[in-house]
Amino acid sequence: MNWTGFQWHSLKTKITFATLSIFLAGIWSLSFYTSRMLREDMEHLLGEQQFSTVSMVAAQLNRELESRLKALEMVASMSEKAMRGEPAAMQTFIEQRPELHALFNLGNYVTRTDGTAIADFPLSADRTGVNYLDRDYIAAPLNEGKTTIGRPVIGKKAQAPIVGMAAPIRDTQGRVIGSLAGVTSLGLANFIDEILDSRYGRTGGFLLVMPQQRLIVTATEKSRIMEVLPAPGIIPLIDRFIQGYEGSGVTVNPHGVEMLVSAKGIPAAGWYVAGLLPVVEAFAPIRDMQQRMLLTTLLLTLLAGVLTWWMLRRQLAPLLVAAQALDTLPETNQNPQPLPITRHDEIGHLIGGFNRLLETLGNRETALRESEKAIRQRESYQKALLDNFPFLVWLKDKDGRFLAVNQPFADACGLSSANSVVGKTDFEIWPRELAVGYRADDLALLNTGRPMNVEEIVEVDGKPVWFETYKSPVIENAQVVGTVGFSRDIDDRRRMEGELRSSEERYRIIFQTSLDSITIARLSDGMLVDVNQACLDTVGYEYAEVIGYTTLELKIWANPLDRQFFADVLQRESRILNYEACLRKKNGDLFWGLMSAAVIELDGVPYIHSVFRDITERKRSEEKLHLAASVFSHAREGILITG
C-alpha cells in the first residue's frame, strides 16, 4: 500500500474533508436556505395560479350541470299529461324534445314509479322495459322526490361508463308518478370532455371526482375514468379535498410522483375538480438554478481540497512513514516490533503510543486464538446436537435461502451433507409444487410475524409421509429477519387417527341402523345427547326436538313413577334389564316399551345408555290370552276343546 499518495481513509483526507466541511458549511447552508425559500414562494404562486384555473373549470362545469338539471326539471313538469296516458303518448312526448336531446349524448328515458323504462330516445338505446330502480339517480327522484346526479356506472345497455341525471315527474297533486332521466356516456364525446380535455401545462391535467364514493368520474387521462381513489389515510391531501377543502397543496400520487394539486367544488353535483401538475415540471426553473449552484460549489470544493491536501502531506510525512511500517507488519507474520521515533513532537508521542498499543495487541491476539478455539469446539457440540436431533431443523433468511440445517434435513432432501443445503432455496431442493407452498408459508410468517403449525404430506423415498411442521419468525431489533422451523414424522399418529375415525364410523352405522330404539343421556340431569333413527320413528319426534331435552320435559313417561323407579335403580346398581313401562309418543298415543339401560363413561362423564323396543302388540296378545284363560276357568257351562 502506497501511503505517499492519496488515500480515502488517511488522516490527510479526513483533515482535508473536515476543513472543507467547515469552509463549505456556510455556502451549502445559504444555498439550501435560498432554494427552500424560493421553492416555497414559487409553490405558493403556482398554487394560486393553478387554483384560479381550476376554479374557472369548476364554474363552467357547474353551469353545464345546472343547465341540464334545470332542463330535466322543466321537461318533467310538462310531462304529467303524457305520463297519465298510454306509453305511446310518453314516447311521442320524449321524442319531441330536441332541446333535451342535445344535452345528453346517450339520450333520455322515462320510468314508472317502479323504475321500469316506458319511453326512450333514441330507440336504438333499447332501454324500454328495463328496470333502473337500482340506479341511484333513478331511486332518488322516485323515493325522495328530488332531482339527482348519479355516480358513474357501467350502462346496462351501453356497457360503457355513464353518468345519469334524473328529475321526478309529479301529478297535479304533487305526487311522484315517474322520473325523467338523461344519460351521458363518458366513453363518447361529451360536455365534460370539452372542458377537461385540455392539459394543464405540458404533462398535467384535470380530474372530476365524486368525493362521497372516492371515485374519479372522468379525467384528462381517459384511462382513469371510474378509478377509485386511495383509501383514507394514505394520501392526506386527497382526504382534505374529500372533506371539503378548496385550495392547493403538494403531495405524492400512488405512482410515487410528486404533484402540485388544486381542487374546487362543484355545488350542483357535490363533486370537485382537481388540477394536477408534476412538481418536476412546475419547479423546473428552480431545479436548473440549483444545478448551477451545485456545480459552482463542487468546483470550489475541489480547488480548496487539493490545496489543503498538499499542505497536510508536507506536515504529516513522519506519521506516514510510521503508518507504512505498521502496514507491513501483517505480511511478516511476526510479533509486532516497536516503531522508530524520529521526532519528539506530538507525532513522536503518537508513535510511542502505537508502540504501547502493539504490545497490548500481541497479548490480546494470544487470548483471541484461545477464544476462537473454544468457539469452534462449542459450534462442533451444537452441530452434533442438531444432527442427532430426531426432527428436521432449518434456518432461512428473508429471501428464503437456507442459512443452516441439520443432517436429518439434508437426508430428507437426498443431499449428502447439511453444508450442501446452505445457500440454496426450496425451489432448488424440493419439487416445484412443494417449494411454492413452502415459500408462501415463509412470506406469511415474514408479513404477520406469527408462528404457524401445519401438517402436510411429503414424498420420502417414493412414499407419501405425513409431517407436522412448526415455523416461527426470527426477530432481531424488532424486525423479522428470517424464519426457523422443524418438522417431525407423524405418519403413525395420522394412521392411528384414521383407524379411530373408522371405528367411530362403524359405531355410528351400528347405532343408526339398529332396529331397537337407543338413547344416550347425561346421568347428572337426564338431558338427551344422542338418539338413533329407530327411537325417533317410535316416539314421532324430529332429532332437533329431543336433543338438549330430558324425557321428563318431553313427557315420554306415561307414569312418572316408572321414570323415578328407572332413575333410582340406575343410581344404585348402574344397570336395569327388561323393565316394562308405558310410554307416550309426541302425538299423545301410549305404547308399551321393554327397556334396558346401563351407566357408561365417555371422556370421564357418566351417561345413561338405554335400549327399548315397542312391545304393545305383545302386551295386547298377552291380555287377550289372559282374558280367554279367565273365561275358560270361570265358565259354568261345559267347554270341550277337540283337535
Short mmCIF file of N, CA, C and O in Angstrom, two decimals, residues 186-302:
data_model
loop_
_atom_site.label_atom_id
_atom_site.label_comp_id
_atom_site.label_asym_id
_atom_site.label_seq_id
_atom_site.Cartn_x
_atom_site.Cartn_y
_atom_site.Cartn_z
N LEU A 186 -69.47 8.53 -20.85
CA LEU A 186 -68.12 9.05 -20.67
C LEU A 186 -67.15 8.51 -21.72
O LEU A 186 -66.03 9.01 -21.85
N GLY A 187 -67.58 7.49 -22.46
CA GLY A 187 -66.73 6.93 -23.50
C GLY A 187 -66.89 7.63 -24.84
O GLY A 187 -66.12 7.38 -25.76
N LEU A 188 -67.93 8.49 -24.95
CA LEU A 188 -68.16 9.24 -26.18
C LEU A 188 -67.89 10.71 -25.93
O LEU A 188 -67.73 11.15 -24.78
N ALA A 189 -67.84 11.49 -26.99
CA ALA A 189 -67.64 12.93 -26.84
C ALA A 189 -68.79 13.50 -26.01
O ALA A 189 -69.96 13.21 -26.26
N ASN A 190 -68.48 14.30 -24.99
CA ASN A 190 -69.50 14.82 -24.10
C ASN A 190 -69.08 16.20 -23.60
O ASN A 190 -67.95 16.65 -23.80
N PHE A 191 -70.02 16.86 -22.91
CA PHE A 191 -69.77 18.24 -22.46
C PHE A 191 -68.66 18.30 -21.42
O PHE A 191 -67.98 19.32 -21.31
N ILE A 192 -68.45 17.24 -20.65
CA ILE A 192 -67.38 17.25 -19.64
C ILE A 192 -66.02 17.21 -20.32
O ILE A 192 -65.09 17.93 -19.94
N ASP A 193 -65.91 16.36 -21.37
CA ASP A 193 -64.63 16.26 -22.08
C ASP A 193 -64.25 17.60 -22.73
O ASP A 193 -63.08 17.94 -22.82
N GLU A 194 -65.26 18.33 -23.21
CA GLU A 194 -64.97 19.61 -23.84
C GLU A 194 -64.27 20.57 -22.87
O GLU A 194 -63.52 21.45 -23.28
N ILE A 195 -64.54 20.38 -21.58
CA ILE A 195 -63.95 21.25 -20.56
C ILE A 195 -62.65 20.68 -20.03
O ILE A 195 -61.67 21.40 -19.80
N LEU A 196 -62.58 19.35 -19.82
CA LEU A 196 -61.43 18.73 -19.14
C LEU A 196 -60.36 18.21 -20.07
O LEU A 196 -59.28 17.82 -19.61
N ASP A 197 -60.63 18.13 -21.40
CA ASP A 197 -59.66 17.51 -22.30
C ASP A 197 -58.36 18.29 -22.43
O ASP A 197 -57.31 17.74 -22.73
N SER A 198 -58.41 19.60 -22.20
CA SER A 198 -57.18 20.39 -22.32
C SER A 198 -56.23 20.06 -21.18
O SER A 198 -56.66 19.85 -20.05
N ARG A 199 -54.94 20.00 -21.46
CA ARG A 199 -53.95 19.70 -20.44
C ARG A 199 -53.58 20.97 -19.68
O ARG A 199 -53.65 22.08 -20.21
N TYR A 200 -53.18 20.75 -18.43
CA TYR A 200 -52.68 21.84 -17.62
C TYR A 200 -51.16 21.75 -17.64
O TYR A 200 -50.58 20.82 -17.08
N GLY A 201 -50.52 22.71 -18.32
CA GLY A 201 -49.09 22.57 -18.53
C GLY A 201 -48.81 21.58 -19.63
O GLY A 201 -49.66 21.24 -20.45
N ARG A 202 -47.58 21.03 -19.67
CA ARG A 202 -47.22 20.06 -20.70
C ARG A 202 -47.67 18.65 -20.34
O ARG A 202 -48.08 17.88 -21.20
N THR A 203 -47.61 18.31 -19.07
CA THR A 203 -47.90 16.93 -18.65
C THR A 203 -49.00 16.85 -17.60
O THR A 203 -49.32 15.77 -17.13
N GLY A 204 -49.58 17.99 -17.20
CA GLY A 204 -50.62 17.98 -16.18
C GLY A 204 -51.99 17.72 -16.79
O GLY A 204 -52.15 17.47 -17.98
N GLY A 205 -53.03 17.82 -15.95
CA GLY A 205 -54.39 17.58 -16.43
C GLY A 205 -55.39 17.84 -15.33
O GLY A 205 -55.08 18.43 -14.28
N PHE A 206 -56.61 17.35 -15.56
CA PHE A 206 -57.71 17.58 -14.63
C PHE A 206 -58.36 16.26 -14.27
O PHE A 206 -58.37 15.30 -15.06
N LEU A 207 -58.97 16.23 -13.06
CA LEU A 207 -59.79 15.11 -12.60
C LEU A 207 -61.14 15.66 -12.16
O LEU A 207 -61.21 16.73 -11.55
N LEU A 208 -62.21 14.93 -12.46
CA LEU A 208 -63.54 15.23 -11.92
C LEU A 208 -63.86 14.12 -10.93
O LEU A 208 -63.95 12.96 -11.30
N VAL A 209 -64.01 14.49 -9.63
CA VAL A 209 -64.07 13.49 -8.55
C VAL A 209 -65.42 13.55 -7.85
O VAL A 209 -65.96 14.63 -7.58
N MET A 210 -65.95 12.32 -7.55
CA MET A 210 -67.14 12.17 -6.72
C MET A 210 -66.69 11.82 -5.32
O MET A 210 -66.32 10.66 -5.05
N PRO A 211 -66.62 12.79 -4.38
CA PRO A 211 -65.95 12.55 -3.10
C PRO A 211 -66.64 11.53 -2.21
O PRO A 211 -65.98 10.81 -1.48
N GLN A 212 -68.00 11.45 -2.27
CA GLN A 212 -68.66 10.51 -1.37
C GLN A 212 -68.22 9.08 -1.61
O GLN A 212 -68.07 8.29 -0.67
N GLN A 213 -68.01 8.72 -2.88
CA GLN A 213 -67.58 7.36 -3.21
C GLN A 213 -66.07 7.28 -3.49
O GLN A 213 -65.58 6.22 -3.86
N ARG A 214 -65.33 8.41 -3.29
CA ARG A 214 -63.89 8.44 -3.58
C ARG A 214 -63.63 7.89 -4.99
O ARG A 214 -62.76 7.06 -5.22
N LEU A 215 -64.42 8.41 -5.96
CA LEU A 215 -64.42 7.85 -7.32
C LEU A 215 -64.14 8.96 -8.32
O LEU A 215 -64.72 10.05 -8.24
N ILE A 216 -63.25 8.68 -9.28
CA ILE A 216 -62.98 9.62 -10.37
C ILE A 216 -64.07 9.44 -11.43
O ILE A 216 -64.23 8.35 -11.98
N VAL A 217 -64.83 10.52 -11.71
CA VAL A 217 -65.89 10.46 -12.71
C VAL A 217 -65.25 10.39 -14.10
O VAL A 217 -65.54 9.50 -14.89
N THR A 218 -64.40 11.34 -14.40
CA THR A 218 -63.66 11.34 -15.67
C THR A 218 -62.40 12.17 -15.47
O THR A 218 -62.22 12.80 -14.43
N ALA A 219 -61.54 12.18 -16.48
CA ALA A 219 -60.26 12.85 -16.33
C ALA A 219 -59.70 13.15 -17.71
O ALA A 219 -60.17 12.63 -18.73
N THR A 220 -58.68 14.02 -17.70
CA THR A 220 -57.96 14.27 -18.95
C THR A 220 -57.39 12.97 -19.50
O THR A 220 -57.43 12.70 -20.70
N GLU A 221 -56.81 12.14 -18.60
CA GLU A 221 -56.35 10.80 -18.97
C GLU A 221 -57.54 9.85 -18.90
O GLU A 221 -58.02 9.52 -17.82
N LYS A 222 -58.10 9.43 -20.05
CA LYS A 222 -59.33 8.64 -20.08
C LYS A 222 -59.18 7.29 -19.39
O LYS A 222 -60.17 6.68 -18.99
N SER A 223 -57.96 6.81 -19.23
CA SER A 223 -57.76 5.53 -18.55
C SER A 223 -58.15 5.60 -17.09
O SER A 223 -58.29 4.57 -16.43
N ARG A 224 -58.31 6.82 -16.55
CA ARG A 224 -58.63 6.96 -15.12
C ARG A 224 -60.12 7.08 -14.86
O ARG A 224 -60.54 7.30 -13.73
N ILE A 225 -60.97 6.97 -15.90
CA ILE A 225 -62.42 7.03 -15.70
C ILE A 225 -62.86 5.92 -14.76
O ILE A 225 -62.47 4.76 -14.91
N MET A 226 -63.64 6.29 -13.73
CA MET A 226 -64.17 5.37 -12.70
C MET A 226 -63.06 4.74 -11.87
O MET A 226 -63.24 3.69 -11.27
N GLU A 227 -61.90 5.38 -11.81
CA GLU A 227 -60.83 4.89 -10.94
C GLU A 227 -61.15 5.25 -9.48
O GLU A 227 -61.62 6.35 -9.19
N VAL A 228 -60.91 4.31 -8.57
CA VAL A 228 -61.16 4.55 -7.15
C VAL A 228 -59.93 5.19 -6.52
O VAL A 228 -58.80 4.73 -6.72
N LEU A 229 -60.15 6.27 -5.77
CA LEU A 229 -59.03 6.96 -5.11
C LEU A 229 -58.49 6.11 -3.97
O LEU A 229 -59.18 5.22 -3.45
N PRO A 230 -57.24 6.36 -3.54
CA PRO A 230 -56.68 5.59 -2.42
C PRO A 230 -57.54 5.70 -1.17
O PRO A 230 -58.25 6.69 -0.95
N ALA A 231 -57.48 4.68 -0.32
CA ALA A 231 -58.27 4.63 0.90
C ALA A 231 -57.87 5.78 1.84
O ALA A 231 -56.78 6.32 1.75
N PRO A 232 -58.78 6.15 2.77
CA PRO A 232 -58.47 7.24 3.72
C PRO A 232 -57.20 6.96 4.49
O PRO A 232 -56.92 5.82 4.89
N GLY A 233 -56.40 8.01 4.69
CA GLY A 233 -55.17 7.90 5.46
C GLY A 233 -53.93 7.68 4.63
O GLY A 233 -52.82 7.84 5.12
N ILE A 234 -54.08 7.29 3.35
CA ILE A 234 -52.91 7.02 2.51
C ILE A 234 -52.34 8.33 1.95
O ILE A 234 -51.13 8.56 2.01
N ILE A 235 -53.20 9.20 1.42
CA ILE A 235 -52.76 10.50 0.88
C ILE A 235 -53.58 11.57 1.60
O ILE A 235 -54.74 11.81 1.25
N PRO A 236 -53.03 12.23 2.63
CA PRO A 236 -53.79 13.19 3.44
C PRO A 236 -54.41 14.31 2.62
O PRO A 236 -55.52 14.77 2.93
N LEU A 237 -53.72 14.80 1.57
CA LEU A 237 -54.27 15.92 0.80
C LEU A 237 -55.58 15.52 0.12
O LEU A 237 -56.53 16.31 0.06
N ILE A 238 -55.65 14.29 -0.40
CA ILE A 238 -56.90 13.82 -1.01
C ILE A 238 -58.01 13.76 0.04
O ILE A 238 -59.16 14.15 -0.21
N ASP A 239 -57.67 13.31 1.26
CA ASP A 239 -58.66 13.27 2.34
C ASP A 239 -59.19 14.68 2.63
O ASP A 239 -60.39 14.86 2.88
N ARG A 240 -58.31 15.70 2.62
CA ARG A 240 -58.75 17.07 2.87
C ARG A 240 -59.69 17.55 1.76
O ARG A 240 -60.71 18.19 2.04
N PHE A 241 -59.37 17.25 0.50
CA PHE A 241 -60.25 17.63 -0.60
C PHE A 241 -61.62 16.98 -0.44
O PHE A 241 -62.66 17.62 -0.66
N ILE A 242 -61.65 15.71 -0.08
CA ILE A 242 -62.91 14.98 0.07
C ILE A 242 -63.73 15.56 1.22
O ILE A 242 -64.97 15.58 1.19
N GLN A 243 -63.05 16.08 2.26
CA GLN A 243 -63.76 16.68 3.39
C GLN A 243 -64.22 18.10 3.11
O GLN A 243 -64.83 18.75 3.97
N GLY A 244 -63.95 18.64 1.90
CA GLY A 244 -64.46 19.94 1.51
C GLY A 244 -63.42 21.02 1.36
O GLY A 244 -63.76 22.17 1.04
N TYR A 245 -62.14 20.73 1.58
CA TYR A 245 -61.10 21.75 1.45
C TYR A 245 -60.97 22.17 -0.01
O TYR A 245 -60.92 21.35 -0.92
N GLU A 246 -60.94 23.48 -0.24
CA GLU A 246 -60.71 24.03 -1.56
C GLU A 246 -59.43 24.84 -1.52
O GLU A 246 -59.32 25.82 -0.78
N GLY A 247 -58.45 24.44 -2.28
CA GLY A 247 -57.16 25.10 -2.29
C GLY A 247 -56.13 24.26 -3.00
O GLY A 247 -56.47 23.41 -3.83
N SER A 248 -54.85 24.49 -2.64
CA SER A 248 -53.75 23.82 -3.33
C SER A 248 -52.83 23.15 -2.33
O SER A 248 -52.84 23.46 -1.13
N GLY A 249 -52.01 22.23 -2.82
CA GLY A 249 -51.03 21.55 -1.99
C GLY A 249 -50.15 20.65 -2.84
O GLY A 249 -50.45 20.37 -4.00
N VAL A 250 -49.07 20.19 -2.23
CA VAL A 250 -48.14 19.27 -2.90
C VAL A 250 -48.25 17.92 -2.22
O VAL A 250 -48.25 17.83 -0.99
N THR A 251 -48.36 16.85 -3.01
CA THR A 251 -48.47 15.50 -2.47
C THR A 251 -47.83 14.53 -3.45
O THR A 251 -47.45 14.90 -4.56
N VAL A 252 -47.72 13.29 -3.01
CA VAL A 252 -47.16 12.22 -3.85
C VAL A 252 -48.31 11.31 -4.26
O VAL A 252 -49.05 10.82 -3.41
N ASN A 253 -48.49 11.09 -5.57
CA ASN A 253 -49.58 10.25 -6.04
C ASN A 253 -49.25 8.77 -5.83
O ASN A 253 -48.13 8.43 -5.45
N PRO A 254 -50.24 7.86 -6.04
CA PRO A 254 -50.00 6.42 -5.81
C PRO A 254 -48.85 5.84 -6.63
O PRO A 254 -48.35 4.77 -6.31
N HIS A 255 -48.41 6.54 -7.71
CA HIS A 255 -47.29 6.04 -8.52
C HIS A 255 -45.95 6.60 -8.06
O HIS A 255 -44.93 6.38 -8.72
N GLY A 256 -45.95 7.33 -6.92
CA GLY A 256 -44.71 7.85 -6.38
C GLY A 256 -44.24 9.14 -7.02
O GLY A 256 -43.11 9.56 -6.80
N VAL A 257 -45.11 9.81 -7.81
CA VAL A 257 -44.74 11.07 -8.47
C VAL A 257 -45.25 12.23 -7.64
O VAL A 257 -46.43 12.27 -7.25
N GLU A 258 -44.37 13.18 -7.34
CA GLU A 258 -44.76 14.34 -6.56
C GLU A 258 -45.54 15.30 -7.46
O GLU A 258 -45.09 15.65 -8.56
N MET A 259 -46.72 15.75 -6.99
CA MET A 259 -47.62 16.54 -7.81
C MET A 259 -48.05 17.80 -7.07
O MET A 259 -48.19 17.80 -5.84
N LEU A 260 -48.26 18.89 -7.83
CA LEU A 260 -48.91 20.10 -7.33
C LEU A 260 -50.38 19.97 -7.70
O LEU A 260 -50.73 19.84 -8.87
N VAL A 261 -51.28 20.01 -6.68
CA VAL A 261 -52.70 19.72 -6.89
C VAL A 261 -53.54 20.85 -6.32
O VAL A 261 -53.26 21.34 -5.22
N SER A 262 -54.58 21.25 -7.06
CA SER A 262 -55.57 22.22 -6.59
C SER A 262 -56.95 21.65 -6.82
O SER A 262 -57.17 20.89 -7.78
N ALA A 263 -57.90 22.00 -5.93
CA ALA A 263 -59.26 21.45 -6.05
C ALA A 263 -60.27 22.53 -5.77
O ALA A 263 -60.07 23.41 -4.93
N LYS A 264 -61.41 22.45 -6.51
CA LYS A 264 -62.52 23.39 -6.35
C LYS A 264 -63.82 22.61 -6.48
O LYS A 264 -63.98 21.78 -7.37
N GLY A 265 -64.79 22.88 -5.58
CA GLY A 265 -66.04 22.15 -5.55
C GLY A 265 -67.00 22.55 -6.66
O GLY A 265 -66.94 23.66 -7.19
N ILE A 266 -67.92 21.62 -7.00
CA ILE A 266 -68.99 21.85 -7.97
C ILE A 266 -70.30 21.69 -7.21
O ILE A 266 -70.77 20.57 -6.98
N PRO A 267 -70.94 22.75 -6.76
CA PRO A 267 -72.13 22.65 -5.90
C PRO A 267 -73.27 21.87 -6.53
O PRO A 267 -74.00 21.17 -5.84
N ALA A 268 -73.47 21.99 -7.84
CA ALA A 268 -74.62 21.34 -8.48
C ALA A 268 -74.61 19.84 -8.30
O ALA A 268 -75.68 19.21 -8.23
N ALA A 269 -73.43 19.22 -8.22
CA ALA A 269 -73.34 17.76 -8.12
C ALA A 269 -72.72 17.29 -6.83
O ALA A 269 -72.74 16.09 -6.54
N GLY A 270 -72.14 18.20 -6.03
CA GLY A 270 -71.42 17.76 -4.85
C GLY A 270 -70.08 17.14 -5.20
O GLY A 270 -69.49 16.43 -4.39
N TRP A 271 -69.55 17.37 -6.41
CA TRP A 271 -68.28 16.85 -6.86
C TRP A 271 -67.21 17.93 -6.71
O TRP A 271 -67.51 19.05 -6.25
N TYR A 272 -65.99 17.63 -7.09
CA TYR A 272 -64.97 18.67 -7.18
C TYR A 272 -64.04 18.38 -8.36
O TYR A 272 -63.91 17.24 -8.80
N VAL A 273 -63.46 19.48 -8.88
CA VAL A 273 -62.48 19.38 -9.97
C VAL A 273 -61.10 19.54 -9.37
O VAL A 273 -60.87 20.42 -8.53
N ALA A 274 -60.18 18.68 -9.78
CA ALA A 274 -58.80 18.77 -9.31
C ALA A 274 -57.88 18.99 -10.51
O ALA A 274 -58.02 18.31 -11.54
N GLY A 275 -56.97 19.96 -10.38
CA GLY A 275 -55.93 20.17 -11.39
C GLY A 275 -54.62 19.61 -10.90
O GLY A 275 -54.27 19.78 -9.73
N LEU A 276 -53.88 18.91 -11.76
CA LEU A 276 -52.64 18.25 -11.37
C LEU A 276 -51.51 18.68 -12.28
O LEU A 276 -51.70 18.78 -13.50
N LEU A 277 -50.35 18.92 -11.68
CA LEU A 277 -49.14 19.25 -12.45
C LEU A 277 -47.94 18.64 -11.74
O LEU A 277 -47.73 18.87 -10.55
N PRO A 278 -47.14 17.79 -12.43
CA PRO A 278 -45.96 17.21 -11.79
C PRO A 278 -45.04 18.30 -11.28
O PRO A 278 -44.80 19.32 -11.94
N VAL A 279 -44.52 18.10 -10.06
CA VAL A 279 -43.61 19.07 -9.45
C VAL A 279 -42.36 19.24 -10.31
O VAL A 279 -41.77 20.32 -10.37
N VAL A 280 -41.96 18.16 -11.00
CA VAL A 280 -40.77 18.25 -11.87
C VAL A 280 -40.95 19.34 -12.91
O VAL A 280 -40.03 20.11 -13.20
N GLU A 281 -42.14 19.42 -13.48
CA GLU A 281 -42.41 20.46 -14.47
C GLU A 281 -42.63 21.81 -13.81
O GLU A 281 -42.13 22.84 -14.29
N ALA A 282 -43.37 21.82 -12.69
CA ALA A 282 -43.71 23.10 -12.05
C ALA A 282 -42.46 23.83 -11.56
O ALA A 282 -42.34 25.05 -11.68
N PHE A 283 -41.52 23.08 -10.98
CA PHE A 283 -40.35 23.70 -10.36
C PHE A 283 -39.09 23.52 -11.20
O PHE A 283 -37.98 23.51 -10.68
N ALA A 284 -39.26 23.35 -12.51
CA ALA A 284 -38.09 23.17 -13.39
C ALA A 284 -37.11 24.34 -13.31
O ALA A 284 -35.89 24.12 -13.26
N PRO A 285 -37.57 25.61 -13.26
CA PRO A 285 -36.60 26.71 -13.17
C PRO A 285 -35.76 26.65 -11.90
O PRO A 285 -34.56 26.93 -11.91
N ILE A 286 -36.40 26.28 -10.78
CA ILE A 286 -35.65 26.17 -9.53
C ILE A 286 -34.61 25.07 -9.64
O ILE A 286 -33.47 25.21 -9.18
N ARG A 287 -35.00 23.95 -10.25
CA ARG A 287 -34.06 22.83 -10.36
C ARG A 287 -32.85 23.21 -11.20
O ARG A 287 -31.71 22.86 -10.87
N ASP A 288 -33.06 23.97 -12.28
CA ASP A 288 -31.93 24.40 -13.10
C ASP A 288 -30.98 25.30 -12.32
O ASP A 288 -29.75 25.17 -12.40
N MET A 289 -31.56 26.23 -11.52
CA MET A 289 -30.71 27.12 -10.74
C MET A 289 -29.94 26.34 -9.68
O MET A 289 -28.75 26.59 -9.44
N GLN A 290 -30.61 25.36 -9.05
CA GLN A 290 -29.93 24.54 -8.04
C GLN A 290 -28.77 23.76 -8.65
O GLN A 290 -27.72 23.59 -8.02
N GLN A 291 -28.97 23.26 -9.85
CA GLN A 291 -27.89 22.51 -10.50
C GLN A 291 -26.68 23.41 -10.78
O GLN A 291 -25.53 22.98 -10.61
N ARG A 292 -26.93 24.64 -11.22
CA ARG A 292 -25.81 25.55 -11.46
C ARG A 292 -25.07 25.90 -10.17
O ARG A 292 -23.84 25.95 -10.12
N MET A 293 -25.86 26.12 -9.08
CA MET A 293 -25.23 26.40 -7.78
C MET A 293 -24.41 25.20 -7.31
O MET A 293 -23.32 25.35 -6.77
N LEU A 294 -24.94 23.99 -7.53
CA LEU A 294 -24.22 22.79 -7.11
C LEU A 294 -22.91 22.64 -7.88
O LEU A 294 -21.87 22.30 -7.30
N LEU A 295 -22.94 22.90 -9.19
CA LEU A 295 -21.74 22.78 -9.99
C LEU A 295 -20.66 23.77 -9.53
O LEU A 295 -19.49 23.41 -9.39
N THR A 296 -21.07 25.00 -9.25
CA THR A 296 -20.12 26.01 -8.79
C THR A 296 -19.52 25.61 -7.45
O THR A 296 -18.31 25.71 -7.22
N THR A 297 -20.37 25.13 -6.55
CA THR A 297 -19.91 24.72 -5.22
C THR A 297 -18.94 23.55 -5.32
O THR A 297 -17.93 23.49 -4.61
N LEU A 298 -19.23 22.61 -6.21
CA LEU A 298 -18.34 21.45 -6.37
C LEU A 298 -16.96 21.88 -6.90
O LEU A 298 -15.92 21.36 -6.46
N LEU A 299 -16.91 22.82 -7.82
CA LEU A 299 -15.62 23.29 -8.34
C LEU A 299 -14.81 23.98 -7.25
O LEU A 299 -13.59 23.75 -7.13
N LEU A 300 -15.46 24.82 -6.43
CA LEU A 300 -14.75 25.46 -5.32
C LEU A 300 -14.27 24.43 -4.31
O LEU A 300 -13.17 24.55 -3.75
N THR A 301 -15.10 23.42 -4.07
CA THR A 301 -14.72 22.37 -3.13
C THR A 301 -13.48 21.63 -3.62
O THR A 301 -12.56 21.32 -2.84
N LEU A 302 -13.44 21.31 -4.91
CA LEU A 302 -12.30 20.59 -5.47
C LEU A 302 -11.01 21.41 -5.35
O LEU A 302 -9.97 20.88 -4.94
#
